[in-house]
mmCIF file of C-alpha atoms in Angstrom:
data_model
loop_
_atom_site.group_PDB
_atom_site.id
_atom_site.type_symbol
_atom_site.label_atom_id
_atom_site.label_comp_id
_atom_site.label_asym_id
_atom_site.label_seq_id
_atom_site.Cartn_x
_atom_site.Cartn_y
_atom_site.Cartn_z
ATOM 1 C CA SER A 768 77.212 57.867 188.674
ATOM 2 C CA ILE A 769 78.406 53.547 186.521
ATOM 3 C CA ASN A 770 75.481 52.137 188.762
ATOM 4 C CA GLY A 771 73.000 54.196 186.846
ATOM 5 C CA VAL A 772 74.052 52.808 183.297
ATOM 6 C CA ARG A 773 71.626 50.549 182.098
ATOM 7 C CA MET A 774 73.416 47.566 180.298
ATOM 8 C CA ASP A 775 71.761 44.365 181.608
ATOM 9 C CA LEU A 776 69.509 41.772 180.149
ATOM 10 C CA SER A 777 66.782 42.323 183.154
ATOM 11 C CA ASP A 778 66.025 45.659 182.148
ATOM 12 C CA PRO A 779 64.251 46.305 179.025
ATOM 13 C CA ILE A 780 66.230 49.845 177.969
ATOM 14 C CA GLY A 781 69.340 47.606 179.668
ATOM 15 C CA ALA A 782 68.791 45.113 177.091
ATOM 16 C CA VAL A 783 68.631 47.335 174.154
ATOM 17 C CA PHE A 784 71.843 48.171 174.942
ATOM 18 C CA ASN A 785 73.534 44.496 175.576
ATOM 19 C CA ASN A 786 71.408 44.247 171.860
ATOM 20 C CA VAL A 787 73.777 46.797 170.540
ATOM 21 C CA GLN A 788 76.949 45.784 171.922
ATOM 22 C CA ASN A 789 76.575 42.524 170.479
ATOM 23 C CA ILE A 790 76.032 43.988 167.247
ATOM 24 C CA LEU A 791 78.491 46.304 166.928
ATOM 25 C CA LEU A 792 81.147 43.458 167.967
ATOM 26 C CA LYS A 793 80.106 41.268 165.186
ATOM 27 C CA PHE A 794 80.935 44.632 162.753
ATOM 28 C CA LYS A 795 84.222 44.822 164.697
ATOM 29 C CA GLU A 796 84.311 40.520 163.507
ATOM 30 C CA ASN A 797 83.092 41.424 160.252
ATOM 31 C CA GLY A 798 86.393 44.345 159.752
ATOM 32 C CA PHE A 799 84.666 47.976 160.935
ATOM 33 C CA LEU A 800 86.909 49.381 163.636
ATOM 34 C CA LEU A 801 84.983 50.643 166.543
ATOM 35 C CA ALA A 802 86.032 54.057 168.192
ATOM 36 C CA VAL A 803 84.525 56.281 170.994
ATOM 37 C CA CYS A 804 83.525 59.809 170.336
ATOM 38 C CA SER A 805 82.487 60.860 174.008
ATOM 39 C CA LYS A 806 81.358 63.960 175.639
ATOM 40 C CA ASN A 807 81.835 62.644 179.015
ATOM 41 C CA ASP A 808 84.430 62.295 181.926
ATOM 42 C CA GLN A 809 86.733 59.794 180.408
ATOM 43 C CA GLU A 810 88.152 57.626 183.617
ATOM 44 C CA LEU A 811 84.096 57.318 184.477
ATOM 45 C CA ALA A 812 83.568 57.063 180.664
ATOM 46 C CA LEU A 813 86.462 54.185 180.027
ATOM 47 C CA LYS A 814 85.158 52.953 183.644
ATOM 48 C CA CYS A 815 81.980 52.233 183.111
ATOM 49 C CA LEU A 816 82.818 51.104 179.017
ATOM 50 C CA PHE A 817 85.075 48.261 180.351
ATOM 51 C CA ASN A 818 84.382 47.442 183.920
ATOM 52 C CA HIS A 819 80.636 47.297 184.007
ATOM 53 C CA PRO A 820 79.417 43.849 184.747
ATOM 54 C CA ALA A 821 77.041 44.463 182.158
ATOM 55 C CA SER A 822 79.425 45.680 179.666
ATOM 56 C CA LEU A 823 80.368 43.160 176.601
ATOM 57 C CA PHE A 824 83.771 45.670 175.862
ATOM 58 C CA SER A 825 87.434 44.874 176.234
ATOM 59 C CA LYS A 826 89.965 47.029 175.862
ATOM 60 C CA GLU A 827 91.148 45.437 172.872
ATOM 61 C CA ASP A 828 87.537 46.143 171.164
ATOM 62 C CA ILE A 829 88.537 49.891 171.263
ATOM 63 C CA VAL A 830 90.829 51.026 168.419
ATOM 64 C CA SER A 831 90.774 54.899 169.566
ATOM 65 C CA TYR A 832 88.845 56.875 171.630
ATOM 66 C CA ARG A 833 88.618 60.953 172.334
ATOM 67 C CA ILE A 834 86.308 61.672 175.241
ATOM 68 C CA ASN A 835 86.553 65.196 176.528
ATOM 69 C CA TRP A 836 84.297 68.380 176.054
ATOM 70 C CA ASN A 837 84.918 69.293 172.172
ATOM 71 C CA PRO A 838 83.214 69.737 169.024
ATOM 72 C CA LYS A 839 82.455 65.553 168.337
ATOM 73 C CA SER A 840 83.874 67.244 164.595
ATOM 74 C CA GLN A 841 86.927 67.898 165.926
ATOM 75 C CA ASN A 842 87.273 64.128 167.888
ATOM 76 C CA ILE A 843 86.023 62.590 165.281
ATOM 77 C CA LYS A 844 89.150 64.257 162.711
ATOM 78 C CA GLU A 845 91.448 63.831 165.280
ATOM 79 C CA ILE A 846 90.895 59.865 164.991
ATOM 80 C CA CYS A 847 90.015 59.482 161.553
ATOM 81 C CA LYS A 848 94.648 60.830 161.340
ATOM 82 C CA GLU A 849 95.507 58.724 163.879
ATOM 83 C CA LEU A 850 93.975 55.796 161.949
ATOM 84 C CA ASN A 851 94.816 56.809 158.601
ATOM 85 C CA ILE A 852 91.433 56.760 157.534
ATOM 86 C CA SER A 853 89.297 59.252 155.209
ATOM 87 C CA VAL A 854 85.884 60.909 157.065
ATOM 88 C CA LEU A 855 84.641 59.007 154.140
ATOM 89 C CA ASP A 856 84.932 55.430 155.306
ATOM 90 C CA THR A 857 83.472 56.521 158.759
ATOM 91 C CA VAL A 858 79.984 56.400 160.848
ATOM 92 C CA PHE A 859 79.327 58.092 163.219
ATOM 93 C CA VAL A 860 76.853 57.309 165.674
ATOM 94 C CA ASP A 861 75.152 59.050 167.805
ATOM 95 C CA ASP A 862 71.195 60.110 169.412
ATOM 96 C CA SER A 863 71.166 64.016 169.384
ATOM 97 C CA ASP A 864 70.089 65.923 166.534
ATOM 98 C CA TYR A 865 72.832 69.057 167.331
ATOM 99 C CA GLU A 866 75.844 66.269 167.710
ATOM 100 C CA CYS A 867 74.496 64.647 164.099
ATOM 101 C CA ASP A 868 74.280 67.955 162.546
ATOM 102 C CA GLU A 869 77.514 69.248 163.784
ATOM 103 C CA VAL A 870 79.610 66.604 162.965
ATOM 104 C CA GLN A 871 77.657 66.747 159.567
ATOM 105 C CA ARG A 872 78.272 70.330 159.247
ATOM 106 C CA ASN A 873 82.327 70.212 159.966
ATOM 107 C CA CYS A 874 82.827 67.005 158.795
ATOM 108 C CA SER A 875 81.999 66.441 155.097
ATOM 109 C CA GLY A 876 81.054 63.288 153.386
ATOM 110 C CA ILE A 877 80.869 60.831 157.006
ATOM 111 C CA SER A 878 78.275 58.944 157.245
ATOM 112 C CA ILE A 879 75.596 59.425 159.989
ATOM 113 C CA PHE A 880 73.511 56.503 161.693
ATOM 114 C CA LYS A 881 70.920 58.664 163.811
ATOM 115 C CA VAL A 882 70.094 56.363 166.890
ATOM 116 C CA PRO A 883 65.698 55.652 166.714
ATOM 117 C CA ARG A 884 63.716 57.692 168.964
ATOM 118 C CA ASP A 885 61.754 54.821 169.121
ATOM 119 C CA LEU A 886 64.553 52.965 171.754
ATOM 120 C CA TYR A 887 63.192 49.237 171.240
ATOM 121 C CA LYS A 888 64.029 49.454 167.250
ATOM 122 C CA TYR A 889 67.962 50.636 167.773
ATOM 123 C CA PRO A 890 69.571 47.343 167.737
ATOM 124 C CA TYR A 891 66.649 46.392 164.731
ATOM 125 C CA GLU A 892 68.154 49.692 162.610
ATOM 126 C CA LEU A 893 71.379 49.214 163.565
ATOM 127 C CA ALA A 894 72.189 45.589 162.432
ATOM 128 C CA ASN A 895 70.136 46.284 158.679
ATOM 129 C CA SER A 896 72.090 49.484 157.685
ATOM 130 C CA ASN A 897 72.963 49.353 154.426
ATOM 131 C CA LEU A 898 75.813 51.723 156.343
ATOM 132 C CA PHE A 899 77.411 48.568 157.664
ATOM 133 C CA TYR A 900 77.242 45.894 155.335
ATOM 134 C CA LEU A 901 81.316 44.752 153.943
ATOM 135 C CA GLY A 902 80.315 41.613 152.477
ATOM 136 C CA PHE A 903 81.755 38.612 153.104
ATOM 137 C CA SER A 904 84.341 38.907 155.852
ATOM 138 C CA ASN A 905 87.990 36.918 156.201
ATOM 139 C CA LYS A 906 90.473 35.924 158.976
ATOM 140 C CA GLU A 907 92.538 39.380 157.742
ATOM 141 C CA ASP A 908 88.764 40.485 159.319
ATOM 142 C CA LYS A 909 89.065 39.228 162.407
ATOM 143 C CA MET A 910 92.464 41.219 162.809
ATOM 144 C CA ARG A 911 92.172 44.670 161.898
ATOM 145 C CA THR A 912 91.243 45.843 165.016
ATOM 146 C CA LEU A 913 94.770 44.543 166.219
ATOM 147 C CA MET A 914 96.521 45.468 163.539
ATOM 148 C CA TYR A 915 95.483 49.117 163.840
ATOM 149 C CA ARG A 916 96.279 49.230 167.577
ATOM 150 C CA ASP A 917 99.646 47.784 166.376
ATOM 151 C CA ASN A 918 99.980 50.930 164.756
ATOM 152 C CA VAL A 919 98.992 53.428 167.786
ATOM 153 C CA THR A 920 102.190 51.718 168.655
ATOM 154 C CA ARG A 921 103.798 52.162 166.023
ATOM 155 C CA LYS A 922 102.863 56.200 166.008
ATOM 156 C CA GLU A 923 104.036 56.209 169.512
ATOM 157 C CA ILE A 924 107.335 54.542 168.924
ATOM 158 C CA TYR A 925 107.534 57.312 165.615
ATOM 159 C CA ASN A 926 107.165 60.052 168.211
ATOM 160 C CA GLN A 927 109.603 59.465 170.515
ATOM 161 C CA VAL A 928 112.158 59.048 168.056
ATOM 162 C CA ILE A 929 111.492 62.187 166.512
ATOM 163 C CA LYS A 930 111.203 63.355 170.420
ATOM 164 C CA GLU A 931 115.323 62.094 170.769
ATOM 165 C CA LYS A 932 115.787 64.234 167.887
ATOM 166 C CA GLY A 933 115.837 61.139 164.966
ATOM 167 C CA THR A 934 114.470 60.957 161.787
ATOM 168 C CA LYS A 935 111.754 58.911 159.751
ATOM 169 C CA GLU A 936 114.157 56.895 158.297
ATOM 170 C CA LYS A 937 115.908 55.910 161.753
ATOM 171 C CA TRP A 938 112.063 54.715 163.056
ATOM 172 C CA ILE A 939 111.166 52.718 159.149
ATOM 173 C CA GLU A 940 114.739 51.078 160.688
ATOM 174 C CA SER A 941 113.558 50.357 164.256
ATOM 175 C CA LEU A 942 110.837 48.814 162.999
ATOM 176 C CA GLN A 943 112.476 46.505 161.144
ATOM 177 C CA ILE A 944 109.782 46.412 158.414
ATOM 178 C CA LYS A 945 109.587 43.245 155.721
ATOM 179 C CA LEU A 946 107.837 43.793 151.973
ATOM 180 C CA THR A 947 106.917 40.448 150.448
ATOM 181 C CA THR A 948 106.186 40.560 146.957
ATOM 182 C CA LYS A 949 104.522 37.658 145.020
ATOM 183 C CA LYS A 950 102.571 36.612 141.570
ATOM 184 C CA ILE A 951 98.855 36.490 142.156
ATOM 185 C CA THR A 952 97.837 33.750 139.637
ATOM 186 C CA ILE A 953 94.150 32.115 138.840
ATOM 187 C CA ASN A 954 94.943 29.809 141.645
ATOM 188 C CA SER A 955 95.847 32.177 144.205
ATOM 189 C CA PRO A 956 94.578 30.753 147.747
ATOM 190 C CA ASN A 957 94.101 34.944 148.643
ATOM 191 C CA LYS A 958 92.139 35.961 146.337
ATOM 192 C CA GLU A 959 89.459 36.842 148.270
ATOM 193 C CA ARG A 960 91.313 38.960 150.303
ATOM 194 C CA ILE A 961 92.227 40.781 146.913
ATOM 195 C CA ILE A 962 89.043 41.143 146.369
ATOM 196 C CA GLN A 963 87.779 42.201 149.292
ATOM 197 C CA LEU A 964 91.448 44.893 149.631
ATOM 198 C CA PHE A 965 90.234 46.472 145.763
ATOM 199 C CA ASN A 966 86.696 47.044 146.829
ATOM 200 C CA ARG A 967 86.977 48.549 149.944
ATOM 201 C CA THR A 968 90.590 50.662 148.931
ATOM 202 C CA ASN A 969 89.373 54.378 148.293
ATOM 203 C CA GLN A 970 92.373 56.730 148.958
ATOM 204 C CA PHE A 971 95.252 54.932 147.478
ATOM 205 C CA ASN A 972 93.499 53.105 144.062
ATOM 206 C CA LEU A 973 94.988 53.569 140.738
ATOM 207 C CA THR A 974 91.635 53.961 138.902
ATOM 208 C CA GLY A 975 88.664 53.405 141.535
ATOM 209 C CA ASN A 976 88.261 49.353 140.240
ATOM 210 C CA LYS A 977 86.058 47.148 141.993
ATOM 211 C CA PHE A 978 86.263 43.085 141.481
ATOM 212 C CA ASN A 979 84.787 40.178 141.830
ATOM 213 C CA SER A 980 86.360 36.555 140.769
ATOM 214 C CA VAL A 981 84.760 36.289 137.645
ATOM 215 C CA LEU A 982 86.247 40.069 136.742
ATOM 216 C CA LEU A 983 89.361 39.280 138.338
ATOM 217 C CA ASN A 984 90.201 35.774 137.092
ATOM 218 C CA GLU A 985 89.433 37.641 133.464
ATOM 219 C CA LYS A 986 92.841 39.832 134.548
ATOM 220 C CA LEU A 987 94.407 36.892 135.139
ATOM 221 C CA THR A 988 93.894 35.367 131.926
ATOM 222 C CA GLU A 989 94.851 38.292 129.412
ATOM 223 C CA LYS A 990 98.867 39.860 128.915
ATOM 224 C CA ASN A 991 98.422 41.069 132.361
ATOM 225 C CA GLU A 992 100.729 40.611 134.803
ATOM 226 C CA TYR A 993 99.247 40.961 138.972
ATOM 227 C CA TYR A 994 101.424 40.781 142.261
ATOM 228 C CA TYR A 995 100.892 41.508 145.794
ATOM 229 C CA GLY A 996 103.032 42.794 149.053
ATOM 230 C CA THR A 997 102.505 41.658 152.514
ATOM 231 C CA VAL A 998 104.052 43.296 155.372
ATOM 232 C CA SER A 999 105.042 42.673 158.627
ATOM 233 C CA ASP A 1000 108.191 44.172 160.980
ATOM 234 C CA ARG A 1001 108.777 43.977 164.837
ATOM 235 C CA ILE A 1002 105.761 44.937 166.215
ATOM 236 C CA GLY A 1003 103.710 42.430 164.303
ATOM 237 C CA SER A 1004 101.842 41.364 160.779
ATOM 238 C CA GLU A 1005 100.011 43.938 158.958
ATOM 239 C CA GLY A 1006 99.067 40.573 156.122
ATOM 240 C CA LEU A 1007 97.773 41.579 152.518
ATOM 241 C CA VAL A 1008 98.258 45.081 151.959
ATOM 242 C CA SER A 1009 98.658 45.954 148.332
ATOM 243 C CA VAL A 1010 98.565 44.766 144.709
ATOM 244 C CA LEU A 1011 99.524 46.497 141.438
ATOM 245 C CA GLY A 1012 98.998 44.860 137.870
ATOM 246 C CA PHE A 1013 99.912 45.820 134.799
ATOM 247 C CA ASN A 1014 100.276 45.099 131.254
ATOM 248 C CA PHE A 1015 102.935 45.263 128.264
ATOM 249 C CA ASP A 1016 101.787 45.740 124.919
ATOM 250 C CA GLY A 1017 105.057 44.786 123.514
ATOM 251 C CA GLU A 1018 106.495 48.415 124.158
ATOM 252 C CA ASN A 1019 105.391 49.944 126.907
ATOM 253 C CA ILE A 1020 103.975 49.381 130.198
ATOM 254 C CA HIS A 1021 100.539 50.403 131.510
ATOM 255 C CA ILE A 1022 100.159 49.625 135.169
ATOM 256 C CA GLU A 1023 96.665 49.690 135.350
ATOM 257 C CA ASN A 1024 95.909 49.205 139.230
ATOM 258 C CA TYR A 1025 97.965 50.241 141.998
ATOM 259 C CA ILE A 1026 96.264 49.696 145.477
ATOM 260 C CA LEU A 1027 97.375 50.111 149.019
ATOM 261 C CA SER A 1028 95.960 49.518 152.356
ATOM 262 C CA CYS A 1029 95.577 52.931 154.458
ATOM 263 C CA ARG A 1030 96.900 51.583 157.466
ATOM 264 C CA VAL A 1031 100.891 51.205 155.526
ATOM 265 C CA PHE A 1032 100.465 54.361 154.348
ATOM 266 C CA GLY A 1033 104.363 56.125 154.675
ATOM 267 C CA ARG A 1034 106.153 53.480 155.493
ATOM 268 C CA TYR A 1035 108.026 53.636 151.796
ATOM 269 C CA ILE A 1036 105.999 50.685 150.896
ATOM 270 C CA GLU A 1037 104.371 53.020 148.062
ATOM 271 C CA GLU A 1038 107.712 53.247 146.568
ATOM 272 C CA LEU A 1039 108.761 49.251 147.080
ATOM 273 C CA MET A 1040 106.135 47.749 145.965
ATOM 274 C CA LEU A 1041 107.236 49.668 142.844
ATOM 275 C CA LEU A 1042 110.182 48.199 142.388
ATOM 276 C CA PRO A 1043 109.255 44.520 140.889
ATOM 277 C CA VAL A 1044 107.593 46.667 137.918
ATOM 278 C CA PHE A 1045 110.565 48.506 137.698
ATOM 279 C CA GLU A 1046 112.343 45.601 136.969
ATOM 280 C CA TYR A 1047 110.185 43.870 134.058
ATOM 281 C CA ALA A 1048 110.893 47.747 132.472
ATOM 282 C CA ILE A 1049 114.662 47.492 132.298
ATOM 283 C CA SER A 1050 115.012 44.049 131.444
ATOM 284 C CA ASN A 1051 112.321 45.205 128.010
ATOM 285 C CA LYS A 1052 113.907 48.686 128.235
ATOM 286 C CA CYS A 1053 110.619 50.282 127.787
ATOM 287 C CA LYS A 1054 108.903 53.094 129.566
ATOM 288 C CA ILE A 1055 105.523 53.116 132.032
ATOM 289 C CA TYR A 1056 102.383 55.305 131.841
ATOM 290 C CA PHE A 1057 99.821 54.908 135.457
ATOM 291 C CA ASP A 1058 96.649 54.574 134.638
ATOM 292 C CA PHE A 1059 95.735 57.105 136.424
ATOM 293 C CA THR A 1060 91.260 58.193 137.054
ATOM 294 C CA ASP A 1061 90.113 60.699 139.242
ATOM 295 C CA THR A 1062 87.166 59.544 141.334
ATOM 296 C CA ASN A 1063 86.991 62.048 143.989
ATOM 297 C CA ARG A 1064 88.114 60.143 146.596
ATOM 298 C CA ASN A 1065 91.844 58.984 146.249
ATOM 299 C CA GLY A 1066 94.575 62.008 146.024
ATOM 300 C CA VAL A 1067 96.606 59.739 148.277
ATOM 301 C CA ILE A 1068 97.442 57.649 145.480
ATOM 302 C CA LYS A 1069 97.705 60.920 142.462
ATOM 303 C CA ASP A 1070 99.502 63.411 145.097
ATOM 304 C CA PHE A 1071 101.847 60.418 146.050
ATOM 305 C CA LEU A 1072 102.295 59.357 141.984
ATOM 306 C CA SER A 1073 103.622 63.830 141.574
ATOM 307 C CA LYS A 1074 106.566 63.889 143.626
ATOM 308 C CA PHE A 1075 108.163 62.177 140.685
ATOM 309 C CA THR A 1076 106.025 62.201 137.514
ATOM 310 C CA LYS A 1077 104.560 64.064 134.541
ATOM 311 C CA ASN A 1078 101.626 63.040 133.457
ATOM 312 C CA ASN A 1079 102.171 60.040 135.036
ATOM 313 C CA PHE A 1080 104.811 58.650 132.570
ATOM 314 C CA LEU A 1081 108.229 57.535 132.570
ATOM 315 C CA SER A 1082 110.795 57.479 130.700
ATOM 316 C CA LEU A 1083 113.067 54.728 131.007
ATOM 317 C CA GLU A 1084 115.808 56.883 132.702
ATOM 318 C CA GLU A 1085 113.785 58.231 135.553
ATOM 319 C CA ILE A 1086 112.762 54.474 136.109
ATOM 320 C CA VAL A 1087 116.084 53.053 136.475
ATOM 321 C CA LYS A 1088 117.827 56.543 138.664
ATOM 322 C CA LEU A 1089 114.055 56.240 140.350
ATOM 323 C CA HIS A 1090 114.651 51.870 140.681
ATOM 324 C CA SER A 1091 118.224 53.184 142.597
ATOM 325 C CA GLN A 1092 117.025 55.638 145.015
ATOM 326 C CA PHE A 1093 114.331 53.265 146.088
ATOM 327 C CA SER A 1094 116.652 50.312 146.376
ATOM 328 C CA LYS A 1095 118.277 51.787 149.240
ATOM 329 C CA LEU A 1096 115.643 52.811 150.950
ATOM 330 C CA PRO A 1097 116.014 51.249 155.067
ATOM 331 C CA VAL A 1098 113.093 48.029 154.337
ATOM 332 C CA GLU A 1099 113.645 44.930 152.972
ATOM 333 C CA THR A 1100 111.924 43.088 150.806
ATOM 334 C CA ILE A 1101 111.690 39.553 149.632
ATOM 335 C CA ASN A 1102 110.797 39.285 145.437
ATOM 336 C CA ASN A 1103 109.144 35.316 144.844
ATOM 337 C CA LEU A 1104 108.203 37.042 141.502
ATOM 338 C CA LYS A 1105 107.842 34.947 137.971
ATOM 339 C CA MET A 1106 107.451 36.816 135.623
#
């Protein structure tokens, strides 16, 4: 029963779990998403998690949950699919050898944090594990859980539209999405977020390149053009979610970096972020090469490019055709670039 759960600071064991909750909430503030994967009675578990007088969690802290008697690996895969997150970017925390082994075998590439047998070591080992180090955090990290919860709402709207025999385009139109692009300069105020996005993005990342402030400044002082995209809709703001960088050698354009946050996949942001570089290519009457590097983790962008390129190359004729096609997509684009 709920009364048997020990989370109170006045109890030695309860104090351990109280500290653990504090640590997990700190991870959330730094940009981690907290999801619950539990073999339990859902109603009782949620009541304990959110209504227990000693619990620190609220409903707003948890981005998703699967509480049932299914294999935990199955539930984890469902959560990852719901959130558009790779299992490779997921950490499973559990105190059961059996559950850790079952998840390890069936969720290839997932990270496992096994709760120590000496429970009093649990808070220290959790707080100091390298699995939970993300580097610096910013204001966008504090909003990450809300952004992903908003995405759940968007998916609910999508399911309703499809149920009513609508289309993906109708769903996109109903969201009233706006994509705003702006040039990145050495003095851009959001460079910290741009660096963070490069270092955390794996699935939609053209090269897998990682950056710090020095390396990014070097790119911005060379003969390169970099711009970012911010997204919002009637549900809320997604913030800065994409960056594209290219160079022009006088004959051809080489797109050397292109990244997109996983939480906006499938809403035509992938296509529309290409419009500015397409316009640059049309203006200069040149071809485009995508400098793709296979990292074994960026299959999403590989599949995206394969839909409209051969050998990651576009002729001027293909660029003109794609520009016309992408410009008709049901997303409002606001171009603040001066290149």
